[in-house]
Amino acid sequence: MKESWRWYGPFDRITLSDVAQTGATGIVHALHEIPYGEVWTEEAILARRDEIADAGLGLDWVVVESLPIHEDIKRGEGNLERLFANYRQSMKNLASAGIRTICYNFMPLLDWTRTQLDAPVKRGGTALRFSQPHMAAFEIHMLERDGAEADYSEEVRAAAKDWFDASSEGLRQQLLNSIMSGLPGAFDRYDINGLREALKRYDGIGRDEIRANYARFLAEIIPAAEELGMRFCVHPDDPPRDILGLPRIVSCEDDIAWIMAEQDSIANGLTLCSGSLGANPKNDVPAIAKRFASRIHFAHLRNVAKEKDGSFQEAAHLDGDTDMVALAAALVAEERRRKQEGREDWEIPFRPDHGHELLSDIDSGTHPGYPLIGRLRGLAELRGVICALTHQDVSYA
């Protein structure tokens, strides 16, 4: 498997030299400075590709994460032909630069969502956390979203009320900032009133409508991906549940099966994110990896520890609720199958997703969830597992 690393370019406090020292050779990157819906020009792509390659560190840009989908497409709003044309042109420009794997998501309005960015870890350091009571407090008491109470249990609602009543304005602002932090590179950051207005644009749009809009996107994009020899891979919802009353439609095995069947093409694939899928108690992540192995083009490997009330916290990569060894074994087996078929693209790029802030990571100002040492620890652990799994011919006599 190809060891890779998410790098935010000019927005990142972690340098390419730092990345090279982790041992990773693939760069996962996006042109975050370009507004959603605009064309990624060939000049801009080549400049960033060459910046990575010309550093002389043995790094290359292997995956785009992500080529964002404009909210109008998700809502099915207005004349979308220009947005689809721009998206296809960006794809063509990426392909001409030799970059052929695109990770994307179809989460309405918000990307990944957490309620705390610095939850303490037992042996030191901090982690990302999603607290169900804190999210309920935000929706019910801060956002005052109609119908929010029905989305939470009585126990969670009571805990949410207790937290809200005891919280200061500073803590409430910190909660809002944490929820907004899942929009890396996005141009929209909402205050409470702004978020209310943004949600209004989704009035009357339910699960069926979101699915229909997604199906149209796939119909517009996947044939172009086939012609360009590209691999599209959808990222699961994070967390894998409805958020702010907005439907999430990439949250479980059945959702993935629907997506794969909607455009039954190797170009229409999956980013296997073990943390996102692992936050849903119904998901058996290694089993999902085995079922859709032939359509996995990219992997995010991380772990979460779930709690009974629906909360979860980022765990160390080999801890948490997902059997990471079994998952890695499924991916390694698929790589072996592809290699035996003689495929040139047999290698699956993966990156250590999210990490604890450890040691000098603390207060270093890196993107939430993307510290240097915490991810390096995760990469080292995953490297060891994969190394053991791929040494099939070693004798231990």
Coordinates of C-alpha atoms in Angstrom, one line a residue:
M1 CA 0.0 0.0 0.0
K2 CA 1.2 3.5 -0.8
E3 CA 1.9 5.5 2.3
S4 CA 0.5 9.0 1.8
W5 CA 0.0 12.2 3.8
R6 CA -2.6 14.9 3.6
W7 CA -0.9 18.3 3.1
Y8 CA -2.7 21.6 3.0
G9 CA -0.1 23.5 0.9
P10 CA 0.3 27.2 1.8
F11 CA -2.3 26.7 4.6
D12 CA -0.2 24.0 6.3
R13 CA 2.2 24.6 9.2
I14 CA 3.7 21.1 8.3
T15 CA 6.2 21.4 5.5
L16 CA 7.0 19.1 2.7
S17 CA 10.3 18.4 4.4
D18 CA 8.4 17.4 7.6
V19 CA 6.2 15.0 5.5
A20 CA 9.3 13.4 3.8
Q21 CA 10.7 12.6 7.2
T22 CA 7.6 10.6 8.1
G23 CA 8.5 8.1 5.3
A24 CA 5.3 8.8 3.3
T25 CA 5.9 9.3 -0.4
G26 CA 2.4 10.2 -1.6
I27 CA 0.9 13.6 -1.1
V28 CA -2.9 14.0 -0.7
H29 CA -3.8 17.6 -1.6
A30 CA -6.3 20.0 -2.9
L31 CA -6.3 23.6 -4.2
H32 CA -8.2 25.0 -1.2
E33 CA -7.7 28.5 -2.3
I34 CA -10.0 28.1 -5.3
P35 CA -13.7 28.8 -4.6
Y36 CA -16.1 26.0 -4.9
G37 CA -17.5 25.6 -8.4
E38 CA -14.6 27.4 -10.1
V39 CA -12.3 25.6 -12.6
W40 CA -8.9 24.4 -11.3
T41 CA -6.8 25.7 -14.1
E42 CA -4.0 23.6 -15.7
E43 CA -1.5 26.2 -14.7
A44 CA -2.5 26.1 -11.0
I45 CA -2.5 22.3 -10.9
L46 CA 0.9 22.1 -12.6
A47 CA 2.4 24.7 -10.3
R48 CA 1.4 22.8 -7.2
R49 CA 2.3 19.4 -8.7
D50 CA 5.8 20.7 -9.6
E51 CA 6.2 22.4 -6.2
I52 CA 5.8 19.0 -4.6
A53 CA 8.0 17.1 -7.1
D54 CA 10.7 19.8 -7.3
A55 CA 11.3 19.8 -3.6
G56 CA 13.5 16.8 -4.3
L57 CA 12.1 14.8 -1.4
G58 CA 10.7 11.9 -3.4
L59 CA 7.2 13.1 -3.0
D60 CA 4.4 13.1 -5.6
W61 CA 0.8 14.3 -5.7
V62 CA -1.2 11.0 -5.9
V63 CA -4.7 11.9 -4.6
V64 CA -6.9 15.0 -4.8
E65 CA -8.8 15.5 -1.6
S66 CA -11.0 16.9 -2.5
L67 CA -12.5 18.5 -5.7
P68 CA -15.4 20.1 -3.8
I69 CA -19.0 19.8 -5.0
H70 CA -20.9 23.1 -5.0
E71 CA -23.8 23.3 -2.6
D72 CA -26.2 24.1 -5.5
I73 CA -25.5 20.6 -6.9
K74 CA -26.3 19.0 -3.6
R75 CA -29.5 21.0 -3.4
G76 CA -30.3 20.5 -7.1
E77 CA -30.8 24.3 -7.3
G78 CA -30.7 26.4 -10.4
N79 CA -29.1 25.9 -13.8
L80 CA -26.3 23.5 -12.9
E81 CA -24.8 23.0 -16.4
R82 CA -22.0 25.5 -15.8
L83 CA -21.0 23.9 -12.5
F84 CA -20.9 20.4 -14.1
A85 CA -18.9 21.7 -17.0
N86 CA -16.4 23.4 -14.6
Y87 CA -16.1 20.2 -12.6
R88 CA -15.4 18.2 -15.8
Q89 CA -12.9 20.7 -16.9
S90 CA -11.1 20.5 -13.6
M91 CA -11.0 16.8 -13.9
K92 CA -9.5 17.0 -17.4
N93 CA -6.8 19.4 -16.2
L94 CA -6.0 17.1 -13.3
A95 CA -5.8 14.1 -15.6
S96 CA -3.5 16.0 -18.0
A97 CA -1.2 16.6 -15.1
G98 CA -1.1 12.8 -14.3
I99 CA -3.3 13.1 -11.2
R100 CA -6.1 10.6 -11.6
T101 CA -7.6 9.7 -8.2
I102 CA -10.2 12.1 -6.7
C103 CA -11.7 11.7 -3.2
Y104 CA -14.9 13.7 -2.6
N105 CA -17.9 13.8 -0.4
F106 CA -21.6 14.5 -0.7
M107 CA -22.3 15.8 2.8
P108 CA -24.8 18.7 2.8
L109 CA -23.5 22.0 4.1
L110 CA -21.0 20.7 6.6
D111 CA -18.0 18.4 6.2
W112 CA -16.8 16.3 9.1
T113 CA -18.3 17.4 12.4
R114 CA -16.8 17.4 15.9
T115 CA -17.9 19.2 19.1
Q116 CA -14.5 19.3 20.7
L117 CA -11.0 19.6 19.1
D118 CA -8.9 19.0 22.3
A119 CA -10.5 16.3 24.3
P120 CA -8.0 14.9 26.8
V121 CA -6.5 11.5 26.2
K122 CA -5.8 9.2 29.2
R123 CA -2.0 9.0 28.8
G124 CA -1.6 12.6 27.6
G125 CA -2.3 14.6 24.5
T126 CA -5.7 15.5 23.0
A127 CA -8.1 14.1 20.5
L128 CA -11.1 15.1 18.4
R129 CA -14.4 14.2 20.0
F130 CA -18.1 14.1 19.0
S131 CA -20.3 14.5 22.0
Q132 CA -24.0 13.7 21.4
P133 CA -25.2 15.9 24.4
H134 CA -23.1 18.8 23.2
M135 CA -24.4 18.5 19.6
A136 CA -27.9 18.3 21.1
A137 CA -27.2 21.5 23.1
F138 CA -26.1 23.2 20.0
E139 CA -29.0 22.2 17.9
I140 CA -31.8 22.6 20.5
H141 CA -30.6 25.6 22.7
M142 CA -28.2 27.6 20.5
L143 CA -29.4 27.0 16.9
E144 CA -33.0 26.5 18.1
R145 CA -33.7 24.2 15.1
D146 CA -37.3 23.2 14.7
G147 CA -37.7 19.5 15.4
A148 CA -34.2 19.0 16.8
E149 CA -35.6 17.5 20.1
A150 CA -37.0 14.5 18.2
D151 CA -33.5 13.6 17.0
Y152 CA -32.2 12.9 20.5
S153 CA -33.1 10.6 23.3
E154 CA -34.6 11.9 26.6
E155 CA -31.3 11.1 28.4
V156 CA -29.3 13.1 25.8
R157 CA -31.7 16.0 25.9
A158 CA -31.4 16.2 29.7
A159 CA -27.6 16.2 29.5
A160 CA -27.7 18.8 26.8
K161 CA -29.9 21.1 28.9
D162 CA -27.5 20.7 31.9
W163 CA -24.5 21.6 29.8
F164 CA -26.2 24.6 28.2
D165 CA -27.4 25.9 31.5
A166 CA -23.9 25.7 33.0
S167 CA -22.0 26.9 30.0
S168 CA -20.5 30.4 29.5
E169 CA -20.8 32.4 26.3
G170 CA -17.2 31.5 25.7
L171 CA -17.8 27.8 25.9
R172 CA -20.8 28.1 23.5
Q173 CA -18.6 30.0 21.0
Q174 CA -16.0 27.3 21.4
L175 CA -18.6 24.7 20.5
L176 CA -19.7 26.6 17.4
N177 CA -16.0 27.0 16.4
S178 CA -15.4 23.3 16.8
I179 CA -18.4 22.4 14.6
M180 CA -17.3 24.8 11.9
S181 CA -13.7 23.5 11.9
G182 CA -14.7 20.6 9.7
L183 CA -14.6 22.8 6.7
P184 CA -10.8 22.9 5.7
G185 CA -10.3 25.3 2.9
A186 CA -13.9 26.1 2.6
F187 CA -14.9 29.8 2.2
D188 CA -18.0 29.6 4.4
R189 CA -17.8 29.9 8.1
Y190 CA -21.1 30.4 9.8
D191 CA -22.2 32.2 13.0
I192 CA -25.6 31.1 14.5
N193 CA -27.7 33.4 12.3
G194 CA -25.6 32.5 9.2
L195 CA -26.1 28.8 9.8
R196 CA -29.9 29.3 10.2
E197 CA -30.0 31.1 6.9
A198 CA -27.9 28.4 5.2
L199 CA -30.2 25.7 6.6
K200 CA -33.2 27.4 5.1
R201 CA -32.0 26.7 1.7
Y202 CA -32.4 23.0 2.4
D203 CA -36.0 23.4 3.4
G204 CA -38.1 20.7 1.8
I205 CA -35.0 18.7 0.7
G206 CA -35.1 15.2 2.2
R207 CA -33.2 11.9 1.7
D208 CA -34.9 11.1 -1.6
E209 CA -34.1 14.6 -3.0
I210 CA -30.5 14.4 -1.9
R211 CA -30.2 10.9 -3.4
A212 CA -31.7 12.2 -6.7
N213 CA -29.3 15.1 -6.8
Y214 CA -26.3 12.8 -6.1
A215 CA -27.5 10.4 -8.8
R216 CA -27.5 13.3 -11.3
F217 CA -24.0 14.3 -10.2
L218 CA -22.7 10.7 -10.8
A219 CA -24.4 10.6 -14.2
E220 CA -22.8 13.9 -15.2
I221 CA -19.3 13.0 -13.9
I222 CA -18.6 9.3 -14.0
P223 CA -18.7 8.9 -17.8
A224 CA -16.1 11.7 -18.0
A225 CA -14.0 10.0 -15.4
E226 CA -14.1 6.8 -17.5
E227 CA -12.9 8.6 -20.6
L228 CA -10.1 10.2 -18.6
G229 CA -9.0 7.0 -16.9
M230 CA -9.8 8.6 -13.5
R231 CA -10.8 7.0 -10.2
F232 CA -13.5 8.7 -8.3
C233 CA -14.0 7.6 -4.7
V234 CA -16.7 8.9 -2.4
H235 CA -15.8 9.6 1.3
P236 CA -18.4 8.3 3.8
D237 CA -20.4 10.8 6.0
D238 CA -18.6 11.9 9.1
P239 CA -20.3 11.2 11.5
P240 CA -22.5 8.7 9.6
R241 CA -25.8 10.1 10.7
D242 CA -28.1 13.0 9.9
I243 CA -26.6 16.4 11.2
L244 CA -28.7 19.6 11.7
G245 CA -31.7 17.8 10.2
L246 CA -29.8 17.3 6.9
P247 CA -29.9 13.8 5.4
R248 CA -26.6 11.9 5.2
I249 CA -26.7 9.3 2.4
V250 CA -23.2 7.7 2.6
S251 CA -23.3 6.2 6.1
C252 CA -23.7 2.4 5.8
E253 CA -23.2 -0.6 3.7
D254 CA -26.6 -0.3 2.0
D255 CA -25.8 3.4 1.0
I256 CA -22.5 2.3 -0.5
A257 CA -24.2 -0.5 -2.5
W258 CA -26.7 2.0 -3.9
I259 CA -23.9 4.4 -5.0
M260 CA -21.8 1.6 -6.6
A261 CA -24.9 0.4 -8.5
E262 CA -26.0 3.8 -9.6
Q263 CA -23.0 4.0 -11.9
D264 CA -21.6 0.5 -12.2
S265 CA -18.2 1.5 -13.2
I266 CA -14.7 1.0 -11.9
A267 CA -14.4 4.8 -12.1
N268 CA -17.2 5.1 -9.5
G269 CA -15.5 4.0 -6.3
L270 CA -15.1 4.3 -2.5
T271 CA -12.7 6.0 -0.2
L272 CA -12.7 3.5 2.6
C273 CA -12.6 5.7 5.8
S274 CA -12.5 3.4 8.7
G275 CA -13.2 6.2 11.2
S276 CA -16.3 7.6 9.5
L277 CA -17.8 4.2 8.9
G278 CA -16.6 2.9 12.3
A279 CA -18.6 5.6 14.1
N280 CA -21.9 3.8 13.1
P281 CA -22.5 0.9 15.5
K282 CA -24.2 -1.1 12.7
N283 CA -21.1 -1.0 10.4
D284 CA -18.7 -3.9 10.2
V285 CA -15.8 -2.0 8.6
P286 CA -13.6 -5.0 7.6
A287 CA -16.7 -6.7 6.1
I288 CA -17.5 -3.6 4.1
A289 CA -14.0 -3.4 2.8
K290 CA -14.2 -7.0 1.6
R291 CA -17.5 -6.5 -0.1
F292 CA -16.5 -3.4 -2.0
A293 CA -12.8 -4.2 -2.3
S294 CA -12.7 -3.9 -6.1
R295 CA -14.0 -0.4 -5.9
I296 CA -11.8 0.9 -3.1
H297 CA -9.3 3.5 -4.7
F298 CA -8.1 5.2 -1.5
A299 CA -8.2 4.5 2.2
H300 CA -8.3 6.7 5.4
L301 CA -7.2 4.6 8.3
R302 CA -8.1 5.7 11.8
N303 CA -10.1 4.4 14.7
V304 CA -12.8 5.6 17.0
A305 CA -14.1 4.5 20.4
K306 CA -17.9 4.7 20.5
E307 CA -20.1 5.3 23.5
K308 CA -23.7 4.2 24.3
D309 CA -25.3 7.6 23.9
G310 CA -23.9 8.1 20.3
S311 CA -20.8 10.0 21.3
F312 CA -17.4 8.9 20.0
Q313 CA -13.8 9.9 20.3
E314 CA -10.8 9.5 18.0
A315 CA -8.7 6.6 19.3
A316 CA -5.2 5.6 18.6
H317 CA -5.0 3.9 15.2
L318 CA -4.7 0.4 16.6
D319 CA -7.1 1.0 19.4
G320 CA -10.8 1.8 19.2
D321 CA -13.6 -0.4 18.0
T322 CA -12.5 -1.3 14.5
D323 CA -10.2 -4.3 14.0
M324 CA -7.5 -2.5 12.1
V325 CA -5.5 -5.6 11.4
A326 CA -8.5 -7.3 9.8
L327 CA -9.2 -4.2 7.7
A328 CA -5.6 -3.9 6.6
A329 CA -5.6 -7.6 5.7
A330 CA -8.6 -7.0 3.4
L331 CA -6.9 -4.1 1.6
V332 CA -3.6 -6.0 1.2
A333 CA -5.5 -9.0 -0.2
E334 CA -7.2 -6.8 -2.8
E335 CA -3.9 -5.3 -3.7
R336 CA -2.5 -8.7 -4.2
R337 CA -5.5 -9.7 -6.4
R338 CA -5.0 -6.5 -8.6
K339 CA -1.3 -7.2 -9.0
Q340 CA -1.9 -10.8 -10.1
E341 CA -4.3 -9.4 -12.7
G342 CA -1.5 -7.3 -14.0
R343 CA -3.1 -4.0 -13.3
E344 CA -0.8 -1.0 -13.3
D345 CA -2.9 0.8 -10.7
W346 CA -2.8 -2.2 -8.2
E347 CA -1.4 -0.1 -5.3
I348 CA -4.0 1.4 -2.9
P349 CA -2.9 4.8 -1.5
F350 CA -3.7 5.2 2.2
R351 CA -3.1 7.9 4.7
P352 CA -3.1 7.9 8.5
D353 CA -6.3 9.9 9.1
H354 CA -6.6 12.2 12.1
G355 CA -4.2 11.8 15.0
H356 CA -3.9 12.7 18.6
E357 CA -2.0 15.9 19.4
L358 CA 1.1 14.6 21.2
L359 CA 4.2 16.3 22.6
S360 CA 5.2 19.3 20.4
D361 CA 1.9 19.0 18.5
I362 CA 0.2 20.8 21.4
D363 CA -0.4 24.4 20.5
S364 CA 1.4 24.0 17.2
G365 CA -1.5 25.5 15.2
T366 CA -1.9 22.6 12.7
H367 CA -5.3 21.9 11.2
P368 CA -7.6 20.2 13.7
G369 CA -7.1 16.4 13.5
Y370 CA -4.0 16.8 11.4
P371 CA -1.0 17.1 13.7
L372 CA 2.5 15.9 12.8
I373 CA 3.5 13.6 15.6
G374 CA 0.1 12.1 16.2
R375 CA -0.2 11.1 12.6
L376 CA 3.4 10.0 12.4
R377 CA 2.6 7.6 15.3
G378 CA -0.4 6.3 13.4
L379 CA 1.6 5.9 10.2
A380 CA 4.3 3.9 12.0
E381 CA 1.8 1.6 13.6
L382 CA 0.0 1.0 10.3
R383 CA 3.3 0.5 8.5
G384 CA 4.1 -2.3 11.0
V385 CA 0.8 -4.0 10.5
I386 CA 1.0 -3.8 6.7
C387 CA 4.7 -4.9 6.7
A388 CA 3.7 -8.0 8.6
L389 CA 0.8 -8.8 6.4
T390 CA 2.8 -8.5 3.2
H391 CA 5.7 -10.7 4.3
Q392 CA 4.0 -13.9 3.4
D393 CA 7.1 -15.8 2.4
V394 CA 9.1 -15.2 5.5
S395 CA 10.0 -18.3 7.5
Y396 CA 9.9 -18.1 11.2
A397 CA 11.5 -21.5 11.9

